[in-house]
GROMACS .gro file of C-alpha atoms in nm:
model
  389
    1UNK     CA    1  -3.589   1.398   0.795
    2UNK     CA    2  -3.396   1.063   0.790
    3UNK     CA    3  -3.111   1.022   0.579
    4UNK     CA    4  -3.080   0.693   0.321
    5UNK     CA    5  -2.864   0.522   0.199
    6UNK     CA    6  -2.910   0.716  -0.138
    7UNK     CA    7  -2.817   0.991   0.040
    8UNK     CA    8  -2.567   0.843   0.222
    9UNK     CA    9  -2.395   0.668  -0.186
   10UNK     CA   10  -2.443   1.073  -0.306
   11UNK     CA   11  -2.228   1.226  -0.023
   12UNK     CA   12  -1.944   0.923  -0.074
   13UNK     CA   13  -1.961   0.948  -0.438
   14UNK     CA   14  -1.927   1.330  -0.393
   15UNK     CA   15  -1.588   1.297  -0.174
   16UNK     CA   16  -1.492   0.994  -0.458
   17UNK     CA   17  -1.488   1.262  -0.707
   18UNK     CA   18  -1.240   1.482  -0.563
   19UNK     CA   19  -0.971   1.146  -0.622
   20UNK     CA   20  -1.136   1.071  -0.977
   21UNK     CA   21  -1.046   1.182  -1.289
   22UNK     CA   22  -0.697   1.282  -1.144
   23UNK     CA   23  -0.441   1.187  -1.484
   24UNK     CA   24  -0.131   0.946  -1.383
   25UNK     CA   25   0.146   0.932  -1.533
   26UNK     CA   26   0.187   0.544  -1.686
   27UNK     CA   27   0.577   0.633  -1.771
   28UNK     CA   28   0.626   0.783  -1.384
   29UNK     CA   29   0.461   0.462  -1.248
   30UNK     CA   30   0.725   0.256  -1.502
   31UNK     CA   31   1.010   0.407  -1.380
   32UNK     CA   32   0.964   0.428  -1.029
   33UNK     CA   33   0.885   0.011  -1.032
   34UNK     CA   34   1.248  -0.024  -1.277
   35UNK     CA   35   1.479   0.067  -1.018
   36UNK     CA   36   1.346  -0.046  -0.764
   37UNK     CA   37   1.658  -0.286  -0.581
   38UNK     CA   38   1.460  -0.561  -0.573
   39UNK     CA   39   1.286  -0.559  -0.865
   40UNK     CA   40   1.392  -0.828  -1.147
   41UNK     CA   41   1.366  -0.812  -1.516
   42UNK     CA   42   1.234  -0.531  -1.766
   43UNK     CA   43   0.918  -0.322  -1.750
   44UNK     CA   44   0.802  -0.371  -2.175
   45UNK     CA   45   0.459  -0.262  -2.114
   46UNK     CA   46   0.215  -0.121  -1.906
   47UNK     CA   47  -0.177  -0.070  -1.910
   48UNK     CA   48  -0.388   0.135  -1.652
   49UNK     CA   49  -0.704  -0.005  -1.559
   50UNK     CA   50  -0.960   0.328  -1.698
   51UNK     CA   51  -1.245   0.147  -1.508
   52UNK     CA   52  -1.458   0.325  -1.207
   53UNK     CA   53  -1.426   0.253  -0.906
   54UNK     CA   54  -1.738   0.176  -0.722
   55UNK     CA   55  -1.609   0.266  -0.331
   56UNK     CA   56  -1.330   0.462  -0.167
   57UNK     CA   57  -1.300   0.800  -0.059
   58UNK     CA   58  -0.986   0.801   0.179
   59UNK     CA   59  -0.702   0.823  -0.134
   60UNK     CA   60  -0.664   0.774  -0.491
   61UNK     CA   61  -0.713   0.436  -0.617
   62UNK     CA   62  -0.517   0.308  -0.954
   63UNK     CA   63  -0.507  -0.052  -1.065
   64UNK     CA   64  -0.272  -0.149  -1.345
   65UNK     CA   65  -0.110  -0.417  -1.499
   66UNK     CA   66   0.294  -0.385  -1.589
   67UNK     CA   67   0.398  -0.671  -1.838
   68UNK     CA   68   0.782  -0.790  -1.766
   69UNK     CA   69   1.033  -0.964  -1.955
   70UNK     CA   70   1.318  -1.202  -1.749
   71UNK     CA   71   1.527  -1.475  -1.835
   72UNK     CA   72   1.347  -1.516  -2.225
   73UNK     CA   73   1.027  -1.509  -2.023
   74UNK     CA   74   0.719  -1.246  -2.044
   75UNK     CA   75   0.484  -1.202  -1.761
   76UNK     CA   76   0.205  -0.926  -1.637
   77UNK     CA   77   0.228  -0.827  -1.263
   78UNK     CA   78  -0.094  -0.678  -1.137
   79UNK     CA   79  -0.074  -0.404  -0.888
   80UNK     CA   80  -0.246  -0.135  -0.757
   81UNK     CA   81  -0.091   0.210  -0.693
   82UNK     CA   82  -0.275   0.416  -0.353
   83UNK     CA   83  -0.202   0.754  -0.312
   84UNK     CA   84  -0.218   1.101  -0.117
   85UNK     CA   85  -0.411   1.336  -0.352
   86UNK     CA   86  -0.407   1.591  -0.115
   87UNK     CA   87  -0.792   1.594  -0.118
   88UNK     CA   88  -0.866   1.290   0.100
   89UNK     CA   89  -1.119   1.260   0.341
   90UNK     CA   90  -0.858   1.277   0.652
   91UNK     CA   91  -0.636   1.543   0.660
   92UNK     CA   92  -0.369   1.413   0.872
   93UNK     CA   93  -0.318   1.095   0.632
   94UNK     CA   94  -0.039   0.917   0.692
   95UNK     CA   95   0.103   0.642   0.391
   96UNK     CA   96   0.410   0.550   0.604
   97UNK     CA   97   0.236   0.422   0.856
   98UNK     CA   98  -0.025   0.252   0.635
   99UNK     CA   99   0.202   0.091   0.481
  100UNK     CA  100   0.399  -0.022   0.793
  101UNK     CA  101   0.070  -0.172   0.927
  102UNK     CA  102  -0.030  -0.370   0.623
  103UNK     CA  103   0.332  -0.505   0.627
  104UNK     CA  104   0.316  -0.638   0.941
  105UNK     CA  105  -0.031  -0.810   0.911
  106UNK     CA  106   0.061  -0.983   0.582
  107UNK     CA  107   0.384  -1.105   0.747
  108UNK     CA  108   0.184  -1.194   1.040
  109UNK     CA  109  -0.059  -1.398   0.807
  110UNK     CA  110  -0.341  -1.127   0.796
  111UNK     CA  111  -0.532  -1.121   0.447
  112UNK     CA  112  -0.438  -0.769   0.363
  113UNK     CA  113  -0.279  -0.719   0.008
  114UNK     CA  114   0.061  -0.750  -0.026
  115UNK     CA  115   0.250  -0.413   0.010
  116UNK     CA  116   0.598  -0.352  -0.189
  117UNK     CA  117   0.714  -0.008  -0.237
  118UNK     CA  118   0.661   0.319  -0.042
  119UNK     CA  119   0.707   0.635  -0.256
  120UNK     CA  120   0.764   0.883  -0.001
  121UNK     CA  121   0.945   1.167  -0.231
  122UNK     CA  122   0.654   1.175  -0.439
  123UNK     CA  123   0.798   1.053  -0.741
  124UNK     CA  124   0.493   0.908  -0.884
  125UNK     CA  125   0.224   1.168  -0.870
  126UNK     CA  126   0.384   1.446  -0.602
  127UNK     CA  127   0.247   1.320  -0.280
  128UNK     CA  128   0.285   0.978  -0.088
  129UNK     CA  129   0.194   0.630  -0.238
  130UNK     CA  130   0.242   0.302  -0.224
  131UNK     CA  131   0.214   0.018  -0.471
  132UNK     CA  132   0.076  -0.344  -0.375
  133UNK     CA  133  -0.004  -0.656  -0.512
  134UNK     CA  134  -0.352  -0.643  -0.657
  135UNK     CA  135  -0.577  -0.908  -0.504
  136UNK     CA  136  -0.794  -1.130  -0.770
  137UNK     CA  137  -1.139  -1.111  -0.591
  138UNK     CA  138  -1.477  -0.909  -0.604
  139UNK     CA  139  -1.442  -0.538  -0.492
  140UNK     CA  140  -1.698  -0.364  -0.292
  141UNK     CA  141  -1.933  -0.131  -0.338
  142UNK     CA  142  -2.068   0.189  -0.201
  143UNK     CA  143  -2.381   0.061  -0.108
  144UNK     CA  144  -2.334  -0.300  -0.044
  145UNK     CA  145  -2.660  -0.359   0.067
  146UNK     CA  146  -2.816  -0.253  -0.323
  147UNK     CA  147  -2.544  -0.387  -0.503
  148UNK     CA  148  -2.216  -0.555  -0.537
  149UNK     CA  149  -2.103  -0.872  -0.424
  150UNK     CA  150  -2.296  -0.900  -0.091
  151UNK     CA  151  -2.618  -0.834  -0.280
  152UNK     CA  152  -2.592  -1.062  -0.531
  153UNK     CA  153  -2.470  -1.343  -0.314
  154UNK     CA  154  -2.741  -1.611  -0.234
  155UNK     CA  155  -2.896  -1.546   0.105
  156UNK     CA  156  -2.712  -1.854   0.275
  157UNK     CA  157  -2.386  -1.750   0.113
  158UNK     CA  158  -2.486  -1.371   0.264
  159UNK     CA  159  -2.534  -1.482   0.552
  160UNK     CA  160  -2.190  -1.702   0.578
  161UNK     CA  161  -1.982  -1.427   0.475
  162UNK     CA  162  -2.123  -1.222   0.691
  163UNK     CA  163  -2.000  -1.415   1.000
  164UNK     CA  164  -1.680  -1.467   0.808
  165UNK     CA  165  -1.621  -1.063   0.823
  166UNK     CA  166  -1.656  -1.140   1.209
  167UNK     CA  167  -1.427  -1.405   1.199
  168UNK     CA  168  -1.164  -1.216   1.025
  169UNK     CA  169  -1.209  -0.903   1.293
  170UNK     CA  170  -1.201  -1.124   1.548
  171UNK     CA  171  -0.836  -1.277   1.405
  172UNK     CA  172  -0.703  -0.887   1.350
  173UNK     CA  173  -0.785  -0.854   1.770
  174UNK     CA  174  -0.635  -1.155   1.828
  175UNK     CA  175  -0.314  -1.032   1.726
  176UNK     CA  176  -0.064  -0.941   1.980
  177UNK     CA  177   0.077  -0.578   1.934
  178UNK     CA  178   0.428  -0.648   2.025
  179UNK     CA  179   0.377  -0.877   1.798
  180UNK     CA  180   0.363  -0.710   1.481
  181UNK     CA  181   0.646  -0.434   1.585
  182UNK     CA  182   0.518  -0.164   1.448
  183UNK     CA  183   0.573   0.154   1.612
  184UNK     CA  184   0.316   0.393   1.499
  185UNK     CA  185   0.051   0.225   1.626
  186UNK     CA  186   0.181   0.325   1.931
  187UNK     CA  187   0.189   0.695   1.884
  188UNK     CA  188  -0.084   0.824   1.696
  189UNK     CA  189  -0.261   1.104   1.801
  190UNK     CA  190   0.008   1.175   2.088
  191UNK     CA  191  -0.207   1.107   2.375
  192UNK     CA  192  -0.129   0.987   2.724
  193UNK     CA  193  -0.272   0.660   2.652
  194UNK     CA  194  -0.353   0.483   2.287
  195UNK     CA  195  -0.754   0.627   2.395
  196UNK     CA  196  -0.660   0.948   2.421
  197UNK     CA  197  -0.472   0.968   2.120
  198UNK     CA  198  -0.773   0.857   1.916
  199UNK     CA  199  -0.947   1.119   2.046
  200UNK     CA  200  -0.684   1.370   2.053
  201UNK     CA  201  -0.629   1.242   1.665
  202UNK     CA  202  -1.038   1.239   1.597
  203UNK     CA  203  -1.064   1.635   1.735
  204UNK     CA  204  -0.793   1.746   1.483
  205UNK     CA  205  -0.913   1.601   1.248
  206UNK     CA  206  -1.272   1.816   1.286
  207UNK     CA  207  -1.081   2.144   1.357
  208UNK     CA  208  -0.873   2.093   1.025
  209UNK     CA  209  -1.206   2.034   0.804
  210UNK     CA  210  -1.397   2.338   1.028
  211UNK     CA  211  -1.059   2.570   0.919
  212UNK     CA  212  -1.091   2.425   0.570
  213UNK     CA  213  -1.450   2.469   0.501
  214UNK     CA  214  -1.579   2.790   0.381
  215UNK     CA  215  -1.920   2.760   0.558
  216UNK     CA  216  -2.164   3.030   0.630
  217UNK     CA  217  -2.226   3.126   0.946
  218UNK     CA  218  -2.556   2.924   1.010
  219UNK     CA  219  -2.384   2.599   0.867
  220UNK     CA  220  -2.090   2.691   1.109
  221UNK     CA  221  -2.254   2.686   1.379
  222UNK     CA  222  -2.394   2.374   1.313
  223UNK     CA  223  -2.050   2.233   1.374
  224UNK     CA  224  -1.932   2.441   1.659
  225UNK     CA  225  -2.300   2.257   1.833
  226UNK     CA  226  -2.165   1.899   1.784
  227UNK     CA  227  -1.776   1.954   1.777
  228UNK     CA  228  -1.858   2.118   2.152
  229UNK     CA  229  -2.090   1.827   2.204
  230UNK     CA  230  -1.821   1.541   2.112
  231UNK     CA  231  -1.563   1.747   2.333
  232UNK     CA  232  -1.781   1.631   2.571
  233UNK     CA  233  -1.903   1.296   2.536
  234UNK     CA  234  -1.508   1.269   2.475
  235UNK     CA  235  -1.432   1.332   2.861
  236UNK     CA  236  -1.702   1.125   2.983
  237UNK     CA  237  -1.525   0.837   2.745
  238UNK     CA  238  -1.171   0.867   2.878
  239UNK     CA  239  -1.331   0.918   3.264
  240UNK     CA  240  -1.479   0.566   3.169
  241UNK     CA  241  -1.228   0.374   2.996
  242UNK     CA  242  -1.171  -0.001   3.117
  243UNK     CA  243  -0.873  -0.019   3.275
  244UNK     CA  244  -0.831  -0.380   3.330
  245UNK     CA  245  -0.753  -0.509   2.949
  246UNK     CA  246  -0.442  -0.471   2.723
  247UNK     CA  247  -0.510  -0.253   2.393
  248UNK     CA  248  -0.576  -0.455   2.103
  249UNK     CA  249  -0.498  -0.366   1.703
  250UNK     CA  250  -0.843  -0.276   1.575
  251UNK     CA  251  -0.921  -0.165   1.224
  252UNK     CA  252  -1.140   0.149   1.331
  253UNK     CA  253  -1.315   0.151   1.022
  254UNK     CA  254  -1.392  -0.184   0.939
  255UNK     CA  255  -1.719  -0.079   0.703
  256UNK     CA  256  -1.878  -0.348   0.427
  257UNK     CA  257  -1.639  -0.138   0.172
  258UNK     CA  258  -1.343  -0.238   0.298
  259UNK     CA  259  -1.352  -0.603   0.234
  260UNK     CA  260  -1.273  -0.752  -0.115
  261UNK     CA  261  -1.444  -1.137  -0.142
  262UNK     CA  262  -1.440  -1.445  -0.306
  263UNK     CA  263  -1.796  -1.617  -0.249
  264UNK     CA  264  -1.813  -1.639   0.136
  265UNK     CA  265  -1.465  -1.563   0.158
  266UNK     CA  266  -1.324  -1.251   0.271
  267UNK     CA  267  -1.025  -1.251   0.092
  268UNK     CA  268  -0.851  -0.913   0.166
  269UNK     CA  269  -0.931  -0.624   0.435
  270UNK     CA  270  -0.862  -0.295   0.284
  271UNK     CA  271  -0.820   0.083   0.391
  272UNK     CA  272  -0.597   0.050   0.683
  273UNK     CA  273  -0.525   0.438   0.745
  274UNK     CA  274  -0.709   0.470   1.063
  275UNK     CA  275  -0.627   0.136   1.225
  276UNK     CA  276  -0.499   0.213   1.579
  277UNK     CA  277  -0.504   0.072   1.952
  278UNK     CA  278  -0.794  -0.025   2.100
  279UNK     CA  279  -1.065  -0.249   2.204
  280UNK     CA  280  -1.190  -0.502   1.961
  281UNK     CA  281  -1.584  -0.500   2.069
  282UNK     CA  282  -1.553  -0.134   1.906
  283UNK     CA  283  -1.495  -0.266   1.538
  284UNK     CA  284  -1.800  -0.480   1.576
  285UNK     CA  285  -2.002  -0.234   1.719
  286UNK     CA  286  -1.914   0.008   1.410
  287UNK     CA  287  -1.963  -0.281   1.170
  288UNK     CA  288  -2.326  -0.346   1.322
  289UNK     CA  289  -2.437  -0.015   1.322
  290UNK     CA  290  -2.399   0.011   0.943
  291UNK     CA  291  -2.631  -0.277   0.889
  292UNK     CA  292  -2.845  -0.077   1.058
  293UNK     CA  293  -2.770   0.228   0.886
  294UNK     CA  294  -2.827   0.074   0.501
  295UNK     CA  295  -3.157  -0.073   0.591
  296UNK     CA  296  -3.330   0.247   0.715
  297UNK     CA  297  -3.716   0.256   0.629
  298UNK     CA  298  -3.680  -0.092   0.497
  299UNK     CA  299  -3.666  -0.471   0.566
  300UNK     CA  300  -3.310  -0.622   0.705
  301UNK     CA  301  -3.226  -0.770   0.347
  302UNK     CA  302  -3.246  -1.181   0.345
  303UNK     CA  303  -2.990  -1.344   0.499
  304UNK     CA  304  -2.832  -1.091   0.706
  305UNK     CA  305  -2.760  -1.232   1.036
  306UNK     CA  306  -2.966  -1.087   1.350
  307UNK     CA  307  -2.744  -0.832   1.558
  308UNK     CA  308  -2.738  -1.074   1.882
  309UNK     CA  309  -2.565  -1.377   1.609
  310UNK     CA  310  -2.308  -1.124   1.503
  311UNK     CA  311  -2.232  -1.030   1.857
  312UNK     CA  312  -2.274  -1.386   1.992
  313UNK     CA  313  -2.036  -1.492   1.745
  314UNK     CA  314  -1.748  -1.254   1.804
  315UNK     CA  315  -1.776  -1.331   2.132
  316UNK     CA  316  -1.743  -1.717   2.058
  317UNK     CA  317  -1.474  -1.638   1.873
  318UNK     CA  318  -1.254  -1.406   2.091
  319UNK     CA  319  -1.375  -1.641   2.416
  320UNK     CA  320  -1.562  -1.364   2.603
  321UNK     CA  321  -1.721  -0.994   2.535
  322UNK     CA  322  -1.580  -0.746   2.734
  323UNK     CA  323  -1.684  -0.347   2.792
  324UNK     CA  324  -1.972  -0.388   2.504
  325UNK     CA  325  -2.157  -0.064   2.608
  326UNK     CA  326  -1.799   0.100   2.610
  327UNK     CA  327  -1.697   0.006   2.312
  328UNK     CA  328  -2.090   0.101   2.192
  329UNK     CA  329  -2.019   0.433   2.298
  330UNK     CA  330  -1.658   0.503   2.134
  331UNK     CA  331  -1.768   0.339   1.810
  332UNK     CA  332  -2.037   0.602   1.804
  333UNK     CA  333  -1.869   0.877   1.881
  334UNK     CA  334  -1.611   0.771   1.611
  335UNK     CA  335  -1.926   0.773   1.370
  336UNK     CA  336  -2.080   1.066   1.435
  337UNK     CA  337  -1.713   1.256   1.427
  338UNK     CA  338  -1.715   1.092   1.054
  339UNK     CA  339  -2.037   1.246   0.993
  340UNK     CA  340  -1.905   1.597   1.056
  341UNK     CA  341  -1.590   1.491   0.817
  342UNK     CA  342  -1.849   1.406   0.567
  343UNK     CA  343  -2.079   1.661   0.551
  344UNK     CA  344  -1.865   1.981   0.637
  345UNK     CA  345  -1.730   1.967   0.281
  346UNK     CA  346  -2.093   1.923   0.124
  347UNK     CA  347  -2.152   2.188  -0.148
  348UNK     CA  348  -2.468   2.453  -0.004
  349UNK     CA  349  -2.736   2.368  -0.204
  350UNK     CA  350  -2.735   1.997  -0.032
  351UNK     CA  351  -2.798   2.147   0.378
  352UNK     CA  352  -3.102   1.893   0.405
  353UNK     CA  353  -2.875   1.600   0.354
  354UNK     CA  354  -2.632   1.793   0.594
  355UNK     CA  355  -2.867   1.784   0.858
  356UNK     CA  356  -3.026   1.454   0.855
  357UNK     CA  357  -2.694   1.251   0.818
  358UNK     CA  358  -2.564   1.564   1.108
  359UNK     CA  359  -2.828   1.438   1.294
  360UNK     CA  360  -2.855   1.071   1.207
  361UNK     CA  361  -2.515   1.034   1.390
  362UNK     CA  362  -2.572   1.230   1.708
  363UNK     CA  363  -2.923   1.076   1.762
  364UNK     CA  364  -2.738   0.755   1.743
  365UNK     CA  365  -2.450   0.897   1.995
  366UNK     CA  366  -2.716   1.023   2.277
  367UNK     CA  367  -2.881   0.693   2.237
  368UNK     CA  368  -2.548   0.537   2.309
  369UNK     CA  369  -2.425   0.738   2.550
  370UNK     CA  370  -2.787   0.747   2.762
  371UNK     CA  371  -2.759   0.376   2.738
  372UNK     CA  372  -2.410   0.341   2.890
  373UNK     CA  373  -2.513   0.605   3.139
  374UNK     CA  374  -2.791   0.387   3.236
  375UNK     CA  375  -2.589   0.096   3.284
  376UNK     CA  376  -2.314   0.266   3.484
  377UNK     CA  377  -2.430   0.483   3.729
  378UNK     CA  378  -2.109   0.653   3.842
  379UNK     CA  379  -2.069   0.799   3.501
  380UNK     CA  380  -2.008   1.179   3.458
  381UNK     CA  381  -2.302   1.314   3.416
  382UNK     CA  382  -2.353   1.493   3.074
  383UNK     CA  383  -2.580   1.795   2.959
  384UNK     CA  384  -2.904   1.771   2.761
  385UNK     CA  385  -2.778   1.816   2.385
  386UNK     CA  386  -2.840   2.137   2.226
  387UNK     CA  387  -3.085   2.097   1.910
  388UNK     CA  388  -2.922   2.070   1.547
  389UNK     CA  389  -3.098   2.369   1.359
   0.00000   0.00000   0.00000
């Protein structure tokens, strides 16, 4: 059984649901923004934005306009509130750090939205948020391959912004760590090394969602399989990690719904929980693999560029490509640790789903990893996988 991209929309919309329909408090959101130091003028108004959302999973999502009054003058500030519902898809969600990150890359020039207030206390809606400019472009969509803005853009203009989602990866890499000053990039996970961490960080994440999940036994053993499975693939990645290249600041989860556009324009790069330390080739790798994953049992939609252009391009871009099966095989990994995220917290009566998107991402990990194995010989060797039942 394959999975779609149906099936794929119905799981996301699933985990969506748990952040929807959660009630804000408009006078909460008012007040926190009043006294804020360096905040001018006087809050007269303010209008929540009641529409859908059509992507997102990681937090709660509100837009909302707040119209102001200064010096005999009335204006309307869009913004955007993102918070910690306590039901997001990773457990060990951090809105500090977020928010340090996205400061840093719009001060560094980044297209990221603006950040301006952390509300660590809670004061808003109880857990952690933040509240940012709002950006004035199209927003993505769960499945941007059937609709949204990269669907109904011309195939030329497809293709076009396609390279420009490259091009705008390739500028995050380019970006010097030290650079941006921002400490937590530095320890997350609390590994030996920024690699280590990830993977440290990835595990606990799995063991939190495995303690969380009520499963019965057959479905938990499902999990034990592949969490024992990525354990391993795990030490065969740090036993093969390049050790001749400087960490770079990588997204880690740079999917089609995380970039807001204008035309061919990418004009922001959202969801920036699980950006990290790493190698750049990995976020292109990850990006690649979900074209591949949205056009399952059908034609590559018109104007999508061929995977050798996309990688010929980033390489163009960043001057060379470096540790491409590597960064192959940690981008998988990464995906098929989402997969368990995903589909540990899908209700029963949906176990086919559960095991063809289960399956969809360790078929594409053994691929990877027999691939890289092939290329370098002195790799430690791994066992045969055991079957997904």
């Amino acid at each position: 059984m394959s999975v779609s991209s149906g099936d794929f929309a119905s799981a996301i919309k699933g985990m969506m649901s748990r952040t929807a329909g959660v009630e804000l408090s408009a006078t909460r959101l008012l007040r926190y923004i009043q006294k804020q130091p360096d905040f001018d003028g006087t809050i007269v108004g303010i209008e929540l934005d009641q529409r859908p959302r059509t992507a997102g999973a990681s937090s709660g999502t509100q837009l909302f306009d707040i119209f102001v009054e200064a010096g005999g003058t009335r204006t309307t500030r869009r913004l955007v509130f993102r918070y910690d519902t306590g039901a997001t898809f990773f457990k060990q969600y951090d809105m500090a750090a977020q928010f340090e990150v996205m400061a840093a890359l719009n001060k560094a020039g980044y297209p990221v939205p603006a950040v301006l207030w952390l509300d660590t206390k809670g004061e808003i809606f109880g857990g952690s948020g933040m509240i940012m400019q709002r950006v004035e472009a199209s927003a993505p969509h769960v499945l941007p391959f059937e609709d949204g803005p990269i669907i109904e853009a011309s195939p030329a203009e497809r293709r076009e912004l396609l390279f420009n989602i490259i091009d705008v990866l390739a500028r995050l890499h380019d970006i010097p760590p030290s650079s941006l000053n921002v400490p937590s990039l530095h320890v997350r996970g609390g590994g030996a090394t920024p690699l280590e961490g990830e993977i440290l960080w990835g595990k606990r994440e799995i063991d939190i969602a495995l303690e969380e999940a009520t499963l019965p036994p057959e479905r938990l053993q499902r999990y034990i399989v592949l969490r024992e499975r990525l354990a391993e693939v795990a030490a065969i990645i740090l036993a093969r990690a390049p050790t001749d290249r400087p960490y770079e600041v990588i997204h880690a989860d740079p999917g089609f719904v995380n970039y807001m556009t204008r035309g061919a324009e990418v004009a922001a790069v959202l969801d920036w929980e699980v950006c990290q330390l790493g190698y750049g080739e990995s976020d292109v790798s990850y990006l690649l693999s979900q074209i591949e994953f949205y056009h399952q049992g059908r034609a590559v939609t018109d104007g999508v560029p061929t995977r050798e252009e996309l990688i010929r391009a980033y390489g163009d871009m960043r001057g060379e490509l470096r540790d491409w099966e590597f960064c192959e095989l940690f981008s998988a990994w990464r995906m098929a640790n989402y997969c368990m995220l995903i589909t540990s917290r899908l209700p029963h009566d949906q176990q086919d789903l559960e095991v063809a998107y289960m399956t969809s991402g360790r078929e594409r990990l053994e691929r990877t990893l027999a691939a890289f194995q092939q290329r370098h010989a002195a790799a430690p060797p791994s066992r045969a996988p055991a079957p997904i039942h």
